[in-house]
Coordinates of C-alpha atoms and ligand atoms in Angstrom, one line a residue:
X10 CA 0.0 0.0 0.0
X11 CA 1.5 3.6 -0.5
X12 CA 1.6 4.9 2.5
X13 CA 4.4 7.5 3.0
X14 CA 3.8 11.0 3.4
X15 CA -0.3 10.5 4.4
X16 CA -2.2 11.3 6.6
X17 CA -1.9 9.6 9.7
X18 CA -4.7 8.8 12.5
X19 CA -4.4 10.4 16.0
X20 CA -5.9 7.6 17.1
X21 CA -3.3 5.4 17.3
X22 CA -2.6 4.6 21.4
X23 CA 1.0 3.5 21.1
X24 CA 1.9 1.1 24.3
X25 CA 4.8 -0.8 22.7
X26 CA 7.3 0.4 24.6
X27 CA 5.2 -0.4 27.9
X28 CA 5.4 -4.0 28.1
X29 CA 3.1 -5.5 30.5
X30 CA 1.2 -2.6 31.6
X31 CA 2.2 -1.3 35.6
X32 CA 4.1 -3.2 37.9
X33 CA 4.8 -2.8 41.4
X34 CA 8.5 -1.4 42.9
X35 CA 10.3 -4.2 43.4
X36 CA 8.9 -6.6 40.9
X37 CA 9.1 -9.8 42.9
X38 CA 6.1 -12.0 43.3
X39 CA 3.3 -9.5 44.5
X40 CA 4.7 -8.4 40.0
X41 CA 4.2 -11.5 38.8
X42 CA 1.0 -11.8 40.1
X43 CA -0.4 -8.6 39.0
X44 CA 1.0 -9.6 35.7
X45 CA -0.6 -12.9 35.6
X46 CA -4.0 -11.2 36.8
X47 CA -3.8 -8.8 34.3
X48 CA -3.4 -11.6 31.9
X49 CA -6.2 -13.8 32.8
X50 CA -8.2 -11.8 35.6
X51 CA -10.4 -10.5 33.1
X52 CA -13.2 -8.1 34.5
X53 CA -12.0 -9.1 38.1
X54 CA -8.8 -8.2 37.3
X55 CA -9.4 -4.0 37.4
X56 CA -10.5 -4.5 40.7
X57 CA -8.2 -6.3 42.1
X58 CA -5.0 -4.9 40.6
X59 CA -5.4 -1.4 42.3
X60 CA -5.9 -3.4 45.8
X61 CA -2.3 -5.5 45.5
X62 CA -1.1 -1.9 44.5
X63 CA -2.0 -0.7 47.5
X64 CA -0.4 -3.6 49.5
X65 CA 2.5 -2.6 48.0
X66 CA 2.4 0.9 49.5
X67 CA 0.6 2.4 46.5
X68 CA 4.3 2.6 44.5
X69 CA 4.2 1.3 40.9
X70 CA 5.8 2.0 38.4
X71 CA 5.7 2.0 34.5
X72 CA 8.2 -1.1 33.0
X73 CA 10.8 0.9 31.7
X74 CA 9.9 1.3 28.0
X75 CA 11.9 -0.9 25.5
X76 CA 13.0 1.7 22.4
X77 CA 11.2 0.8 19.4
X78 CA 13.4 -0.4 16.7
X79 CA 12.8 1.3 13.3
X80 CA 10.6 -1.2 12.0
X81 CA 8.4 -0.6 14.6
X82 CA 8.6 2.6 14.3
X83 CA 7.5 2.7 10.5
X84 CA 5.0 -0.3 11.0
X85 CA 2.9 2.3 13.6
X86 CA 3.3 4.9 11.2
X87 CA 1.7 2.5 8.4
X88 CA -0.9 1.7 11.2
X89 CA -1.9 5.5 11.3
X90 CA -2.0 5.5 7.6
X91 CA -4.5 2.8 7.4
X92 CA -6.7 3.8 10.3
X93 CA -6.8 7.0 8.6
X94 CA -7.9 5.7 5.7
X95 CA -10.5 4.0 7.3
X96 CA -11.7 7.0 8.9
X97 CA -12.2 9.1 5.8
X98 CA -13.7 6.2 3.9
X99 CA -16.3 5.2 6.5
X100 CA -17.1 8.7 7.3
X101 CA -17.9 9.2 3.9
X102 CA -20.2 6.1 3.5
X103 CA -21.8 7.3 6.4
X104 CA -22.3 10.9 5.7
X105 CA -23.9 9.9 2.2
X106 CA -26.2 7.6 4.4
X107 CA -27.0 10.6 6.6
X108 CA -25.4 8.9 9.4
X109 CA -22.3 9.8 12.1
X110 CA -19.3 7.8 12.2
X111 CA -17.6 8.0 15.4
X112 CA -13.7 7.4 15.0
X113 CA -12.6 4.2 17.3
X114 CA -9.2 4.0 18.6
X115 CA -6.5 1.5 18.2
X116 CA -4.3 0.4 20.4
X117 CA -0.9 -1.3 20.0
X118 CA 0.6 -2.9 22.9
X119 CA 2.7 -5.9 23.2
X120 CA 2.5 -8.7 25.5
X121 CA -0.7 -8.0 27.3
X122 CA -3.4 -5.2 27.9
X123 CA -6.1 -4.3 30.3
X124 CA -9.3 -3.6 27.9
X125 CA -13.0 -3.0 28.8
X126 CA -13.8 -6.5 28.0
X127 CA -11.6 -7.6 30.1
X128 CA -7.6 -8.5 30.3
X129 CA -6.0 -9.7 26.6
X130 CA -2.7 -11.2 25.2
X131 CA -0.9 -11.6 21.8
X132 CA -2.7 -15.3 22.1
X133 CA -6.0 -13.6 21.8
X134 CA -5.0 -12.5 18.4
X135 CA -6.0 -9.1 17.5
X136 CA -9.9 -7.4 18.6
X137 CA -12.4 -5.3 18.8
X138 CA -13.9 -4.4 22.1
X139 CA -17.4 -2.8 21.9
X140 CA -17.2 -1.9 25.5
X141 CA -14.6 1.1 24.8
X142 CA -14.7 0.9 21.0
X143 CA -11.1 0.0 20.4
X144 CA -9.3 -2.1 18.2
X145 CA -6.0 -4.1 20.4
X146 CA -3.4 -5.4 18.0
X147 CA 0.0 -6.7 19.2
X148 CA 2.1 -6.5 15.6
X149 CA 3.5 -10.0 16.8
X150 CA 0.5 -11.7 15.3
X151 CA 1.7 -11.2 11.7
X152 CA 5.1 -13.0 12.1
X153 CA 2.9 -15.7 13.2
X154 CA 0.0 -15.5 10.5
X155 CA 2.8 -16.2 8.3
X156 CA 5.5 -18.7 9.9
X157 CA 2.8 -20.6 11.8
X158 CA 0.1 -19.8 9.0
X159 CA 1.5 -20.2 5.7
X160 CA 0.5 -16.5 4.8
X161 CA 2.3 -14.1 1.9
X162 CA 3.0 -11.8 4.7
X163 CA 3.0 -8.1 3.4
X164 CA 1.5 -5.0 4.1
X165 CA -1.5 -5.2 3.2
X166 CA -2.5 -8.7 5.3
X167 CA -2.0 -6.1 8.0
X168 CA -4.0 -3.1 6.4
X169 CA -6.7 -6.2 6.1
X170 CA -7.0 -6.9 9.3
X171 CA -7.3 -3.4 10.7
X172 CA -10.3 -3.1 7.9
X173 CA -12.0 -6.0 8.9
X174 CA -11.6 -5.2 12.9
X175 CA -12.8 -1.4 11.7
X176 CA -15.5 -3.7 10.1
X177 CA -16.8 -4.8 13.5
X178 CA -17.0 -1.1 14.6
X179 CA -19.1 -0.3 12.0
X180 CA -21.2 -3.2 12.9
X181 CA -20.9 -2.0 16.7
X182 CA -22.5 1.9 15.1
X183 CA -24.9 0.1 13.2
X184 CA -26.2 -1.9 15.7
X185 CA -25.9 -5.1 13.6
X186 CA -23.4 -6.1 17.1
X187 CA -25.8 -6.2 19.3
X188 CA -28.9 -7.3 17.5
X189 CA -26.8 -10.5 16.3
X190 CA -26.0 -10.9 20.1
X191 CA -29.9 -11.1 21.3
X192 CA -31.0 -13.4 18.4
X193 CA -27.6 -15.6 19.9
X194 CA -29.5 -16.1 23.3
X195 CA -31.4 -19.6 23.5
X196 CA -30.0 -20.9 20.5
X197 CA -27.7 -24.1 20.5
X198 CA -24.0 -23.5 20.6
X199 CA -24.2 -24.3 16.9
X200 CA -26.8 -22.0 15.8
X201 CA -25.4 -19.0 17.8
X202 CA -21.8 -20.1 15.8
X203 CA -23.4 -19.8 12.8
X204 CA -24.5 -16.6 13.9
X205 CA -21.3 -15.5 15.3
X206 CA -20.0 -16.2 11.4
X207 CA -22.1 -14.3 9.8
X208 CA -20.9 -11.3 11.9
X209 CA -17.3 -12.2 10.9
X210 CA -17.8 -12.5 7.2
X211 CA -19.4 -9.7 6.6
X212 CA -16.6 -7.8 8.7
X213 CA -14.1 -9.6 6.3
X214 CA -17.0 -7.7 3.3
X215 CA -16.4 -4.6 5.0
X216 CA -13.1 -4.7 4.7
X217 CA -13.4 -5.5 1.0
X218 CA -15.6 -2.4 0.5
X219 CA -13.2 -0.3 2.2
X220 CA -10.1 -1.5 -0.1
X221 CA -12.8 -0.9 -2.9
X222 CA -12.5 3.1 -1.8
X223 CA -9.0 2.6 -1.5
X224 CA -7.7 1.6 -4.6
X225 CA -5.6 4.7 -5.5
X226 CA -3.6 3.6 -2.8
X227 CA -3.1 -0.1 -3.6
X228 CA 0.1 -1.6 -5.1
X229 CA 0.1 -4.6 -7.1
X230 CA 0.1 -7.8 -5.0
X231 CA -2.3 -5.6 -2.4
X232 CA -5.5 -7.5 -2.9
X233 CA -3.7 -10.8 -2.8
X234 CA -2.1 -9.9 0.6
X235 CA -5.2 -9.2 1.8
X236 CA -6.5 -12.9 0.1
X237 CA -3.8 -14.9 1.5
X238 CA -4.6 -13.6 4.9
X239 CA -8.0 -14.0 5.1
X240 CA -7.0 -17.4 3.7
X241 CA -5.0 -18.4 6.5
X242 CA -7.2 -17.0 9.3
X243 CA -10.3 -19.6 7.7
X244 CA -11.2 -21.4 10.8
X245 CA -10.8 -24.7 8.3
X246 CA -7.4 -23.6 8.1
X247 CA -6.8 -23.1 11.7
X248 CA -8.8 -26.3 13.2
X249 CA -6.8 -28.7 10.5
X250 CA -3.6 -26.9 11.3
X251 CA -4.2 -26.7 15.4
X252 CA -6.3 -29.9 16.2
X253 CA -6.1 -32.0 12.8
X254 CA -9.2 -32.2 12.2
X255 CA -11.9 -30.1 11.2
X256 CA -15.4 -29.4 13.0
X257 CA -17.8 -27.5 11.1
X258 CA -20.9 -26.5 13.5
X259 CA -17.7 -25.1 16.2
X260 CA -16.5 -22.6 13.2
X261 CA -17.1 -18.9 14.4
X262 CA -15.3 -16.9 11.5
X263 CA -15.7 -19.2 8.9
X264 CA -13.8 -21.4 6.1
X265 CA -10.9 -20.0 4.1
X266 CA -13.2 -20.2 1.2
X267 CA -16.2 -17.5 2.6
X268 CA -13.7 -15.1 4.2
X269 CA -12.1 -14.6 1.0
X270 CA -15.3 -14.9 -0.9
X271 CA -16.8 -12.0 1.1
X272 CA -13.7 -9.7 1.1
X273 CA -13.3 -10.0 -3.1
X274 CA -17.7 -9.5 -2.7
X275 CA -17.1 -6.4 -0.8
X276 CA -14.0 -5.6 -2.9
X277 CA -15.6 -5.4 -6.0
X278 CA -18.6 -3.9 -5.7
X279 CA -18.0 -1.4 -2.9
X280 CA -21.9 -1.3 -1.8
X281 CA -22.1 -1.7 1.7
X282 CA -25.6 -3.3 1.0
X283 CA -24.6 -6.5 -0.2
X284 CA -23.0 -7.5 3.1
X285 CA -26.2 -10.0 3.1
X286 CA -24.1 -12.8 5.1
X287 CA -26.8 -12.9 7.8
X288 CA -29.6 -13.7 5.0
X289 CA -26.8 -16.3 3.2
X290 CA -24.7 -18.1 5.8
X291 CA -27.5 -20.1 8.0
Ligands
ZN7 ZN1 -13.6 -10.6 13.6

């Protein structure tokens, strides 16, 4: 994607260089275990972080921050670029739809993050939390999309990503979130999945409908980056590659095959009302 010398997002909440979030003076085990709650506390965890704290005699202090190397560096700055891009092209699709979009905020951070739906790691792969509207990435995931994944790599798998996590914030504005959620309660595990993949692929559409607005910006190989990703992130692809074996009614995201479908769907035509996944995929 060209990306030098545009615009980039404000909302961009840089925490690389703060590894881990607080810890207390010291370190030691009352550290680890803040750590470790932080990790895996979930909602529990804001509460009872600031209470150790205390027991510590209320000192904490920040981890020192680990310089960014230059390829961080330029990877936020690509970040910025993209979320700017989505920005201007969903605040465009919704101002001709006499709609507001309300910016989100991304945040990168490494290791692990305190969010409003709770404590997060790299594991958890990058997310959108409705709860504060934020997108958490840890830039770690993409080595690992293509070493553990068998994915080109590139740019643009990242730019796809951000889109299609964007996607879920639009969903979040449009209230397609929420409504999905309520028709989710009393259903079997496997109806609510195939609910829960319907929201996915058409995130994965909206993605392709902002790349569709984006094409001035695309270099060759772009669309394929994005393709290959979406390719390796097919739950097919991850249940055969994980467990060896492959259990359809437990997908959430959907196969390699519909993610890509969708994106090229919303790629091509750029009409955000084809995103019809929740009428197709039952
Ligand atoms: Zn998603």
């Amino acid at each position: 994607m060209k990306w030098q010398g545009r615009r980039q997002s404000d909302n961009v909440e840089d925490r690389r260089g703060i590894s881990g979030g607080k810890i207390a003076v010291g370190g030691g085990v009352i550290g680890i275990i803040i750590l470790l709650l932080n990790v895996f506390g979930g909602e529990n965890a804001k509460l009872i972080t600031p209470v150790l704290e205390q027991m510590q005699g209320g000192q904490t202090q920040t981890e020192a921050a680990a310089p960014l190397s230059e390829e961080d560096k330029q990877l936020g700055e690509f970040v910025k670029v993209t979320l700017a891009d989505t920005e201007d092209i969903w605040g465009k699709i919704f101002a001709e739809n006499g709609m507001t979009y309300k910016n989100p905020k991304l945040v990168l951070f490494k290791g692990s993050v305190q969010t409003s739906c709770g404590g997060a790691s790299s594991a958890s792969g990058p997310f959108y939390c409705p709860a504060d509207q934020k997108v958490y990435m840890d830039l770690g995931f993409f080595e690992e999309l293509k070493t553990r994944f068998g994915a080109k790599g590139g740019d643009f798998a990242i730019a796809y990503v951000i889109a299609h996590e964007i996607g879920h914030h639009v969903q979040t504005l449009l209230g397609t979130s929420a409504k999905m959620h309520q028709e989710q309660e009393g259903k079997s595990q496997a109806e609510a999945n195939k609910l829960s993949v319907a929201l996915e692929l058409q995130a994965d559409f909206y993605a392709g409908v902002w790349a569709h607005y984006n094409q001035k910006n695309l270099d060759d190989g772009d669309i394929e980056e994005a393709l290959s990703a979406a390719n390796a992130v097919g739950d097919d692809a991850i249940q055969s590659k994980m467990q060896g074996q492959i259990v359809p009614d437990s997908f959430t995201h959907g196969t390699s095959e519909q993610r890509m479908y969708w994106f090229k769907k919303g790629f091509k035509t750029g009409d955000i009302n084809q995103g019809t996944t929740f009428e197709e995929i039952r």
